[in-house]
């Protein structure tokens, strides 16, 4: 199967070949023909499957085949709503690459940066707008964007929109578009609020479901290091000394955690930058482009900041902290091993994270091989069953029991109720 077999027009074929896309991915193969035929689409697919081109390519083709009236200002004929700025930037970059030889114009609208450039681009006229909900609503309120002429609407990562509290904004935006339009709806999961929305806005959609979670992770080489919390930084530095690690995306649970890791790596002369919600949009973009260009070898990120960011040829993902939502593990390690490349995912697990590990193993349906031979093995013993109150029997004498109380800020926001913390330090 080639893109030509999918009846893609020469202008787009040429651009895809510039991108070295030789054949469509499964989601592209399944989604492009019905979208070109004007059907609504319900796609259950995650980032990393080629989802962006699955909607971007047919949109570019449909819009360039019905060019807007010459001489009049371009109207927004397609709106792509996505939850994060990073995704918006990535989608616009892809649209501009695939649409390079068409006459279409696209622009992105997202918060965290000045409105001026986006306002100017809209005034000049755009056929396609890629937007995050907050800034779009701001611009709509200022009457700087008109959605009355939208013919194709894409809702990307609908479940994330819900998680991030955007669903109300999304509904307000939908209300400003014509009722009659083509809608492409993507969501990796279908919580009840999302399926209600699907029923209310999609008309007889074609359903496309791609890659059950486990097959995505199958080609990624995964390993688990059990380590005490206080030794995670040392272990990370030790592993990153390996120069064969070309690029590493390191996930921490918190923004402060990300900053701490960067500070320690910097002290150890390992070039790294952090990307998280407390950083300005400019700082995030600089960090991301330094990482993409190879200027920074290590990017330390929180989940929200890293969601969907597209890094070609990312060799390693580190789970410095295990996520408390098991699906997040799959999303994280899916940053590596993309578009057919193999990847390596290394995870650290301290004693309090063991319950998370159990949930992850359940979701991926297999255990993660443990690396035992490393310089910082876990020294903390497993806590005793609840009824055992004395520490002395089941613990090495050197291990002191920490008083359990609200001084332990590290476990304050964790879902798990692991009973007690034992520390050898
Ligand atoms: P996405 O799921 O849209 O984020 O795409 C994941 C990665 O796959 C991106 O780096 C795309 O550039 C790449 N990609 C998408 N479609 C293809 C294709 N047909 N052939 C090769 N790479 C692709």
PDB file of C-alpha atoms in Angstrom, residues 43-297:
ATOM      1  CA  UNK A  43     -10.484   7.284  15.972  1.00  0.00           C
ATOM      2  CA  UNK A  44      -9.229   5.384  19.001  1.00  0.00           C
ATOM      3  CA  UNK A  45      -5.538   5.934  18.625  1.00  0.00           C
ATOM      4  CA  UNK A  46      -2.618   7.323  20.503  1.00  0.00           C
ATOM      5  CA  UNK A  47       0.105   9.666  19.458  1.00  0.00           C
ATOM      6  CA  UNK A  48       2.899   7.697  17.825  1.00  0.00           C
ATOM      7  CA  UNK A  49       0.630   5.833  15.426  1.00  0.00           C
ATOM      8  CA  UNK A  50       0.792   8.441  12.663  1.00  0.00           C
ATOM      9  CA  UNK A  51      -2.501   9.938  13.803  1.00  0.00           C
ATOM     10  CA  UNK A  52      -1.616  13.505  12.811  1.00  0.00           C
ATOM     11  CA  UNK A  53      -1.103  12.691   9.148  1.00  0.00           C
ATOM     12  CA  UNK A  54      -4.240  10.525   9.253  1.00  0.00           C
ATOM     13  CA  UNK A  55      -6.302  13.689   9.625  1.00  0.00           C
ATOM     14  CA  UNK A  56      -3.931  16.360   8.296  1.00  0.00           C
ATOM     15  CA  UNK A  57      -3.396  14.785   4.870  1.00  0.00           C
ATOM     16  CA  UNK A  58      -7.081  14.368   3.897  1.00  0.00           C
ATOM     17  CA  UNK A  59      -7.935  17.817   5.302  1.00  0.00           C
ATOM     18  CA  UNK A  60      -5.244  19.428   3.162  1.00  0.00           C
ATOM     19  CA  UNK A  61      -6.456  17.501   0.155  1.00  0.00           C
ATOM     20  CA  UNK A  62     -10.160  18.299   0.650  1.00  0.00           C
ATOM     21  CA  UNK A  63      -9.507  21.988   1.244  1.00  0.00           C
ATOM     22  CA  UNK A  64      -7.143  22.386  -1.672  1.00  0.00           C
ATOM     23  CA  UNK A  65      -9.693  20.720  -3.945  1.00  0.00           C
ATOM     24  CA  UNK A  66     -12.304  23.266  -2.906  1.00  0.00           C
ATOM     25  CA  UNK A  67     -10.139  26.406  -2.909  1.00  0.00           C
ATOM     26  CA  UNK A  68     -11.927  29.380  -1.397  1.00  0.00           C
ATOM     27  CA  UNK A  69     -13.155  32.226  -3.598  1.00  0.00           C
ATOM     28  CA  UNK A  70     -10.275  34.050  -5.220  1.00  0.00           C
ATOM     29  CA  UNK A  71      -9.830  37.674  -4.198  1.00  0.00           C
ATOM     30  CA  UNK A  72     -11.763  37.351  -0.964  1.00  0.00           C
ATOM     31  CA  UNK A  73     -10.115  36.886   2.407  1.00  0.00           C
ATOM     32  CA  UNK A  74      -9.463  33.299   3.393  1.00  0.00           C
ATOM     33  CA  UNK A  75     -11.979  31.873   5.806  1.00  0.00           C
ATOM     34  CA  UNK A  76     -11.192  29.340   8.497  1.00  0.00           C
ATOM     35  CA  UNK A  77     -12.453  26.156   6.876  1.00  0.00           C
ATOM     36  CA  UNK A  78     -10.897  23.702   9.251  1.00  0.00           C
ATOM     37  CA  UNK A  79     -10.376  23.862  13.009  1.00  0.00           C
ATOM     38  CA  UNK A  80      -8.148  21.390  14.827  1.00  0.00           C
ATOM     39  CA  UNK A  81      -8.536  21.501  18.602  1.00  0.00           C
ATOM     40  CA  UNK A  82      -5.833  19.893  20.695  1.00  0.00           C
ATOM     41  CA  UNK A  83      -5.209  19.983  24.467  1.00  0.00           C
ATOM     42  CA  UNK A  84      -1.607  21.184  24.740  1.00  0.00           C
ATOM     43  CA  UNK A  85       0.553  23.848  23.165  1.00  0.00           C
ATOM     44  CA  UNK A  86       3.241  21.328  22.334  1.00  0.00           C
ATOM     45  CA  UNK A  87       0.748  19.234  20.395  1.00  0.00           C
ATOM     46  CA  UNK A  88      -0.549  22.353  18.629  1.00  0.00           C
ATOM     47  CA  UNK A  89       2.978  23.254  17.549  1.00  0.00           C
ATOM     48  CA  UNK A  90       3.630  19.742  16.381  1.00  0.00           C
ATOM     49  CA  UNK A  91       0.409  19.576  14.384  1.00  0.00           C
ATOM     50  CA  UNK A  92       1.073  22.938  12.724  1.00  0.00           C
ATOM     51  CA  UNK A  93       4.605  21.837  11.828  1.00  0.00           C
ATOM     52  CA  UNK A  94       3.219  18.677  10.259  1.00  0.00           C
ATOM     53  CA  UNK A  95       0.472  20.558   8.395  1.00  0.00           C
ATOM     54  CA  UNK A  96       3.007  22.972   7.004  1.00  0.00           C
ATOM     55  CA  UNK A  97       5.294  20.141   5.922  1.00  0.00           C
ATOM     56  CA  UNK A  98       2.539  18.085   4.250  1.00  0.00           C
ATOM     57  CA  UNK A  99       0.900  21.188   2.759  1.00  0.00           C
ATOM     58  CA  UNK A 100       4.117  22.750   1.507  1.00  0.00           C
ATOM     59  CA  UNK A 101       3.128  22.461  -2.160  1.00  0.00           C
ATOM     60  CA  UNK A 102      -0.516  23.466  -1.700  1.00  0.00           C
ATOM     61  CA  UNK A 103      -1.781  27.052  -1.576  1.00  0.00           C
ATOM     62  CA  UNK A 104      -3.297  26.576   1.845  1.00  0.00           C
ATOM     63  CA  UNK A 105      -2.390  28.609   4.879  1.00  0.00           C
ATOM     64  CA  UNK A 106      -2.511  27.367   8.425  1.00  0.00           C
ATOM     65  CA  UNK A 107      -1.835  29.025  11.736  1.00  0.00           C
ATOM     66  CA  UNK A 108      -1.640  28.006  15.376  1.00  0.00           C
ATOM     67  CA  UNK A 109      -3.381  29.605  18.309  1.00  0.00           C
ATOM     68  CA  UNK A 110      -2.240  28.712  21.833  1.00  0.00           C
ATOM     69  CA  UNK A 111      -1.681  30.383  25.179  1.00  0.00           C
ATOM     70  CA  UNK A 112       1.490  31.214  27.053  1.00  0.00           C
ATOM     71  CA  UNK A 113       2.812  33.557  24.350  1.00  0.00           C
ATOM     72  CA  UNK A 114       1.787  37.014  23.194  1.00  0.00           C
ATOM     73  CA  UNK A 115      -1.389  37.134  21.167  1.00  0.00           C
ATOM     74  CA  UNK A 116      -0.027  39.585  18.556  1.00  0.00           C
ATOM     75  CA  UNK A 117       1.576  37.195  16.079  1.00  0.00           C
ATOM     76  CA  UNK A 118      -1.415  34.873  16.168  1.00  0.00           C
ATOM     77  CA  UNK A 119      -3.775  37.822  15.721  1.00  0.00           C
ATOM     78  CA  UNK A 120      -1.771  39.031  12.717  1.00  0.00           C
ATOM     79  CA  UNK A 121      -1.797  35.560  11.111  1.00  0.00           C
ATOM     80  CA  UNK A 122      -5.564  35.364  11.555  1.00  0.00           C
ATOM     81  CA  UNK A 123      -6.042  38.818  10.060  1.00  0.00           C
ATOM     82  CA  UNK A 124      -3.994  37.802   7.028  1.00  0.00           C
ATOM     83  CA  UNK A 125      -6.298  34.823   6.638  1.00  0.00           C
ATOM     84  CA  UNK A 126      -5.876  31.122   7.363  1.00  0.00           C
ATOM     85  CA  UNK A 127      -7.625  28.097   5.903  1.00  0.00           C
ATOM     86  CA  UNK A 128      -6.714  25.862   8.832  1.00  0.00           C
ATOM     87  CA  UNK A 129      -6.404  26.842  12.491  1.00  0.00           C
ATOM     88  CA  UNK A 130      -4.807  24.582  15.072  1.00  0.00           C
ATOM     89  CA  UNK A 131      -5.791  25.700  18.563  1.00  0.00           C
ATOM     90  CA  UNK A 132      -5.799  24.959  22.241  1.00  0.00           C
ATOM     91  CA  UNK A 133      -9.160  25.760  23.844  1.00  0.00           C
ATOM     92  CA  UNK A 134      -8.262  28.615  26.235  1.00  0.00           C
ATOM     93  CA  UNK A 135      -6.606  30.973  23.749  1.00  0.00           C
ATOM     94  CA  UNK A 136      -9.178  30.173  21.095  1.00  0.00           C
ATOM     95  CA  UNK A 137     -11.990  31.216  23.433  1.00  0.00           C
ATOM     96  CA  UNK A 138     -10.075  34.441  24.225  1.00  0.00           C
ATOM     97  CA  UNK A 139      -9.808  35.228  20.522  1.00  0.00           C
ATOM     98  CA  UNK A 140     -13.433  34.306  19.929  1.00  0.00           C
ATOM     99  CA  UNK A 141     -14.497  36.658  22.725  1.00  0.00           C
ATOM    100  CA  UNK A 142     -12.501  39.443  21.083  1.00  0.00           C
ATOM    101  CA  UNK A 143     -14.171  38.631  17.751  1.00  0.00           C
ATOM    102  CA  UNK A 144     -10.772  37.958  16.191  1.00  0.00           C
ATOM    103  CA  UNK A 145     -11.751  34.588  14.787  1.00  0.00           C
ATOM    104  CA  UNK A 146     -14.890  33.490  13.010  1.00  0.00           C
ATOM    105  CA  UNK A 147     -15.779  29.801  13.039  1.00  0.00           C
ATOM    106  CA  UNK A 148     -18.932  30.138  10.927  1.00  0.00           C
ATOM    107  CA  UNK A 149     -17.261  28.702   7.825  1.00  0.00           C
ATOM    108  CA  UNK A 150     -15.670  25.614   9.375  1.00  0.00           C
ATOM    109  CA  UNK A 151     -16.266  22.580   7.177  1.00  0.00           C
ATOM    110  CA  UNK A 152     -13.971  20.103   8.903  1.00  0.00           C
ATOM    111  CA  UNK A 153     -13.497  19.980  12.650  1.00  0.00           C
ATOM    112  CA  UNK A 154     -10.930  17.813  14.420  1.00  0.00           C
ATOM    113  CA  UNK A 155     -11.099  17.119  18.128  1.00  0.00           C
ATOM    114  CA  UNK A 156      -7.744  15.642  19.062  1.00  0.00           C
ATOM    115  CA  UNK A 157      -7.144  13.737  22.319  1.00  0.00           C
ATOM    116  CA  UNK A 158     -10.681  14.291  23.583  1.00  0.00           C
ATOM    117  CA  UNK A 159     -10.048  12.246  26.738  1.00  0.00           C
ATOM    118  CA  UNK A 160      -7.096  14.501  27.622  1.00  0.00           C
ATOM    119  CA  UNK A 161      -9.325  17.531  27.128  1.00  0.00           C
ATOM    120  CA  UNK A 162     -11.610  16.038  29.746  1.00  0.00           C
ATOM    121  CA  UNK A 163      -8.725  15.233  32.138  1.00  0.00           C
ATOM    122  CA  UNK A 164      -7.378  18.754  31.796  1.00  0.00           C
ATOM    123  CA  UNK A 165     -10.749  20.349  32.479  1.00  0.00           C
ATOM    124  CA  UNK A 166     -11.280  21.735  28.973  1.00  0.00           C
ATOM    125  CA  UNK A 167     -14.464  19.921  28.123  1.00  0.00           C
ATOM    126  CA  UNK A 168     -16.705  22.907  28.893  1.00  0.00           C
ATOM    127  CA  UNK A 169     -14.589  25.157  26.657  1.00  0.00           C
ATOM    128  CA  UNK A 170     -14.709  22.539  23.911  1.00  0.00           C
ATOM    129  CA  UNK A 171     -18.509  22.522  24.056  1.00  0.00           C
ATOM    130  CA  UNK A 172     -18.589  26.331  23.820  1.00  0.00           C
ATOM    131  CA  UNK A 173     -16.339  26.214  20.776  1.00  0.00           C
ATOM    132  CA  UNK A 174     -18.443  23.526  19.091  1.00  0.00           C
ATOM    133  CA  UNK A 175     -21.527  25.700  19.606  1.00  0.00           C
ATOM    134  CA  UNK A 176     -19.909  28.453  17.509  1.00  0.00           C
ATOM    135  CA  UNK A 177     -19.424  26.254  14.448  1.00  0.00           C
ATOM    136  CA  UNK A 178     -22.018  25.355  11.838  1.00  0.00           C
ATOM    137  CA  UNK A 179     -23.965  22.241  12.718  1.00  0.00           C
ATOM    138  CA  UNK A 180     -23.360  20.811   9.316  1.00  0.00           C
ATOM    139  CA  UNK A 181     -19.716  19.916   9.012  1.00  0.00           C
ATOM    140  CA  UNK A 182     -17.414  16.927   8.940  1.00  0.00           C
ATOM    141  CA  UNK A 183     -16.078  15.936  12.365  1.00  0.00           C
ATOM    142  CA  UNK A 184     -13.010  13.815  13.117  1.00  0.00           C
ATOM    143  CA  UNK A 185     -12.869  12.780  16.729  1.00  0.00           C
ATOM    144  CA  UNK A 186      -9.838  11.190  18.378  1.00  0.00           C
ATOM    145  CA  UNK A 187      -9.635   9.747  21.856  1.00  0.00           C
ATOM    146  CA  UNK A 188      -7.418   7.001  23.252  1.00  0.00           C
ATOM    147  CA  UNK A 189     -10.077   6.051  25.824  1.00  0.00           C
ATOM    148  CA  UNK A 190     -13.843   6.455  25.995  1.00  0.00           C
ATOM    149  CA  UNK A 191     -14.957   7.642  29.427  1.00  0.00           C
ATOM    150  CA  UNK A 192     -18.773   8.157  29.680  1.00  0.00           C
ATOM    151  CA  UNK A 193     -18.629  11.938  29.149  1.00  0.00           C
ATOM    152  CA  UNK A 194     -16.673  11.434  25.961  1.00  0.00           C
ATOM    153  CA  UNK A 195     -19.014   8.800  24.564  1.00  0.00           C
ATOM    154  CA  UNK A 196     -21.987  11.096  25.254  1.00  0.00           C
ATOM    155  CA  UNK A 197     -20.209  13.796  23.309  1.00  0.00           C
ATOM    156  CA  UNK A 198     -19.422  11.381  20.481  1.00  0.00           C
ATOM    157  CA  UNK A 199     -23.115  10.532  20.208  1.00  0.00           C
ATOM    158  CA  UNK A 200     -24.139  14.159  20.122  1.00  0.00           C
ATOM    159  CA  UNK A 201     -21.675  15.457  17.549  1.00  0.00           C
ATOM    160  CA  UNK A 202     -20.772  12.608  15.194  1.00  0.00           C
ATOM    161  CA  UNK A 203     -23.095  11.467  12.433  1.00  0.00           C
ATOM    162  CA  UNK A 204     -22.765   7.826  11.427  1.00  0.00           C
ATOM    163  CA  UNK A 205     -18.989   7.834  11.982  1.00  0.00           C
ATOM    164  CA  UNK A 206     -16.468   5.380  10.599  1.00  0.00           C
ATOM    165  CA  UNK A 207     -14.677   3.806  13.553  1.00  0.00           C
ATOM    166  CA  UNK A 208     -10.951   3.274  13.442  1.00  0.00           C
ATOM    167  CA  UNK A 209      -9.168   1.583  16.303  1.00  0.00           C
ATOM    168  CA  UNK A 210      -5.421   1.226  16.337  1.00  0.00           C
ATOM    169  CA  UNK A 211      -2.862  -0.622  18.428  1.00  0.00           C
ATOM    170  CA  UNK A 212      -4.053  -2.075  21.632  1.00  0.00           C
ATOM    171  CA  UNK A 213      -1.741  -0.775  24.305  1.00  0.00           C
ATOM    172  CA  UNK A 214       0.370  -3.912  24.598  1.00  0.00           C
ATOM    173  CA  UNK A 215       1.487  -4.141  20.977  1.00  0.00           C
ATOM    174  CA  UNK A 216       2.767  -0.551  21.087  1.00  0.00           C
ATOM    175  CA  UNK A 217       5.089  -1.425  23.921  1.00  0.00           C
ATOM    176  CA  UNK A 218       6.161  -4.795  22.602  1.00  0.00           C
ATOM    177  CA  UNK A 219       8.974  -3.480  20.478  1.00  0.00           C
ATOM    178  CA  UNK A 220      10.369  -1.349  23.293  1.00  0.00           C
ATOM    179  CA  UNK A 221      13.070  -2.921  25.411  1.00  0.00           C
ATOM    180  CA  UNK A 222      11.983  -2.333  28.988  1.00  0.00           C
ATOM    181  CA  UNK A 223      13.902  -2.732  32.227  1.00  0.00           C
ATOM    182  CA  UNK A 224      13.319  -2.021  35.896  1.00  0.00           C
ATOM    183  CA  UNK A 225      15.838  -0.878  38.506  1.00  0.00           C
ATOM    184  CA  UNK A 226      14.817  -1.218  42.137  1.00  0.00           C
ATOM    185  CA  UNK A 227      16.512   1.629  43.964  1.00  0.00           C
ATOM    186  CA  UNK A 228      16.060   3.641  47.133  1.00  0.00           C
ATOM    187  CA  UNK A 229      14.549   7.048  46.656  1.00  0.00           C
ATOM    188  CA  UNK A 230      17.705   8.787  47.889  1.00  0.00           C
ATOM    189  CA  UNK A 231      19.827   7.013  45.295  1.00  0.00           C
ATOM    190  CA  UNK A 232      17.734   7.689  42.203  1.00  0.00           C
ATOM    191  CA  UNK A 233      19.788  10.732  41.182  1.00  0.00           C
ATOM    192  CA  UNK A 234      23.060   8.818  41.540  1.00  0.00           C
ATOM    193  CA  UNK A 235      21.696   5.904  39.543  1.00  0.00           C
ATOM    194  CA  UNK A 236      20.493   8.213  36.781  1.00  0.00           C
ATOM    195  CA  UNK A 237      23.874   9.933  36.577  1.00  0.00           C
ATOM    196  CA  UNK A 238      25.589   6.549  36.544  1.00  0.00           C
ATOM    197  CA  UNK A 239      23.432   5.285  33.672  1.00  0.00           C
ATOM    198  CA  UNK A 240      23.699   8.510  31.686  1.00  0.00           C
ATOM    199  CA  UNK A 241      27.521   8.251  31.773  1.00  0.00           C
ATOM    200  CA  UNK A 242      26.991   5.692  29.025  1.00  0.00           C
ATOM    201  CA  UNK A 243      27.775   7.737  25.917  1.00  0.00           C
ATOM    202  CA  UNK A 244      25.857   5.356  23.694  1.00  0.00           C
ATOM    203  CA  UNK A 245      22.664   6.928  25.045  1.00  0.00           C
ATOM    204  CA  UNK A 246      22.113   9.441  22.269  1.00  0.00           C
ATOM    205  CA  UNK A 247      19.038  11.116  23.701  1.00  0.00           C
ATOM    206  CA  UNK A 248      17.057  10.553  26.861  1.00  0.00           C
ATOM    207  CA  UNK A 249      13.686  11.815  27.962  1.00  0.00           C
ATOM    208  CA  UNK A 250      13.451  11.562  31.760  1.00  0.00           C
ATOM    209  CA  UNK A 251      10.042  11.646  33.422  1.00  0.00           C
ATOM    210  CA  UNK A 252       9.532  12.928  36.939  1.00  0.00           C
ATOM    211  CA  UNK A 253       6.239  13.113  38.780  1.00  0.00           C
ATOM    212  CA  UNK A 254       6.537  16.765  39.792  1.00  0.00           C
ATOM    213  CA  UNK A 255       7.826  20.050  38.373  1.00  0.00           C
ATOM    214  CA  UNK A 256      10.134  20.533  41.357  1.00  0.00           C
ATOM    215  CA  UNK A 257      11.383  16.993  40.903  1.00  0.00           C
ATOM    216  CA  UNK A 258      12.255  17.835  37.283  1.00  0.00           C
ATOM    217  CA  UNK A 259      14.173  20.950  38.356  1.00  0.00           C
ATOM    218  CA  UNK A 260      16.029  18.987  41.041  1.00  0.00           C
ATOM    219  CA  UNK A 261      17.112  16.328  38.573  1.00  0.00           C
ATOM    220  CA  UNK A 262      18.377  18.964  36.124  1.00  0.00           C
ATOM    221  CA  UNK A 263      20.385  20.622  38.919  1.00  0.00           C
ATOM    222  CA  UNK A 264      22.045  17.326  39.851  1.00  0.00           C
ATOM    223  CA  UNK A 265      22.748  16.364  36.235  1.00  0.00           C
ATOM    224  CA  UNK A 266      24.273  19.793  35.607  1.00  0.00           C
ATOM    225  CA  UNK A 267      26.566  19.324  38.607  1.00  0.00           C
ATOM    226  CA  UNK A 268      27.630  16.016  37.072  1.00  0.00           C
ATOM    227  CA  UNK A 269      28.345  17.768  33.741  1.00  0.00           C
ATOM    228  CA  UNK A 270      25.466  16.136  31.918  1.00  0.00           C
ATOM    229  CA  UNK A 271      23.737  18.648  29.650  1.00  0.00           C
ATOM    230  CA  UNK A 272      20.050  18.680  30.465  1.00  0.00           C
ATOM    231  CA  UNK A 273      17.017  20.941  30.510  1.00  0.00           C
ATOM    232  CA  UNK A 274      13.590  20.717  32.082  1.00  0.00           C
ATOM    233  CA  UNK A 275      10.218  21.166  30.461  1.00  0.00           C
ATOM    234  CA  UNK A 276       7.153  21.621  32.642  1.00  0.00           C
ATOM    235  CA  UNK A 277       4.162  23.823  33.287  1.00  0.00           C
ATOM    236  CA  UNK A 278       6.021  26.383  35.426  1.00  0.00           C
ATOM    237  CA  UNK A 279       8.341  27.252  32.556  1.00  0.00           C
ATOM    238  CA  UNK A 280       7.422  30.016  30.127  1.00  0.00           C
ATOM    239  CA  UNK A 281       6.323  28.941  26.682  1.00  0.00           C
ATOM    240  CA  UNK A 282       9.589  30.309  25.290  1.00  0.00           C
ATOM    241  CA  UNK A 283      11.692  28.339  27.752  1.00  0.00           C
ATOM    242  CA  UNK A 284       9.758  25.187  26.908  1.00  0.00           C
ATOM    243  CA  UNK A 285      10.168  25.673  23.201  1.00  0.00           C
ATOM    244  CA  UNK A 286      13.884  26.404  23.541  1.00  0.00           C
ATOM    245  CA  UNK A 287      14.370  23.294  25.684  1.00  0.00           C
ATOM    246  CA  UNK A 288      12.448  21.210  23.192  1.00  0.00           C
ATOM    247  CA  UNK A 289      14.286  22.482  20.136  1.00  0.00           C
ATOM    248  CA  UNK A 290      17.675  22.101  21.859  1.00  0.00           C
ATOM    249  CA  UNK A 291      16.730  18.523  22.583  1.00  0.00           C
ATOM    250  CA  UNK A 292      15.442  17.836  19.076  1.00  0.00           C
ATOM    251  CA  UNK A 293      18.592  19.289  17.524  1.00  0.00           C
ATOM    252  CA  UNK A 294      20.794  17.204  19.823  1.00  0.00           C
ATOM    253  CA  UNK A 295      22.285  20.246  21.605  1.00  0.00           C
ATOM    254  CA  UNK A 296      20.884  18.916  24.886  1.00  0.00           C
ATOM    255  CA  UNK A 297      21.184  15.190  25.409  1.00  0.00           C
TER     256      UNK A 297
END
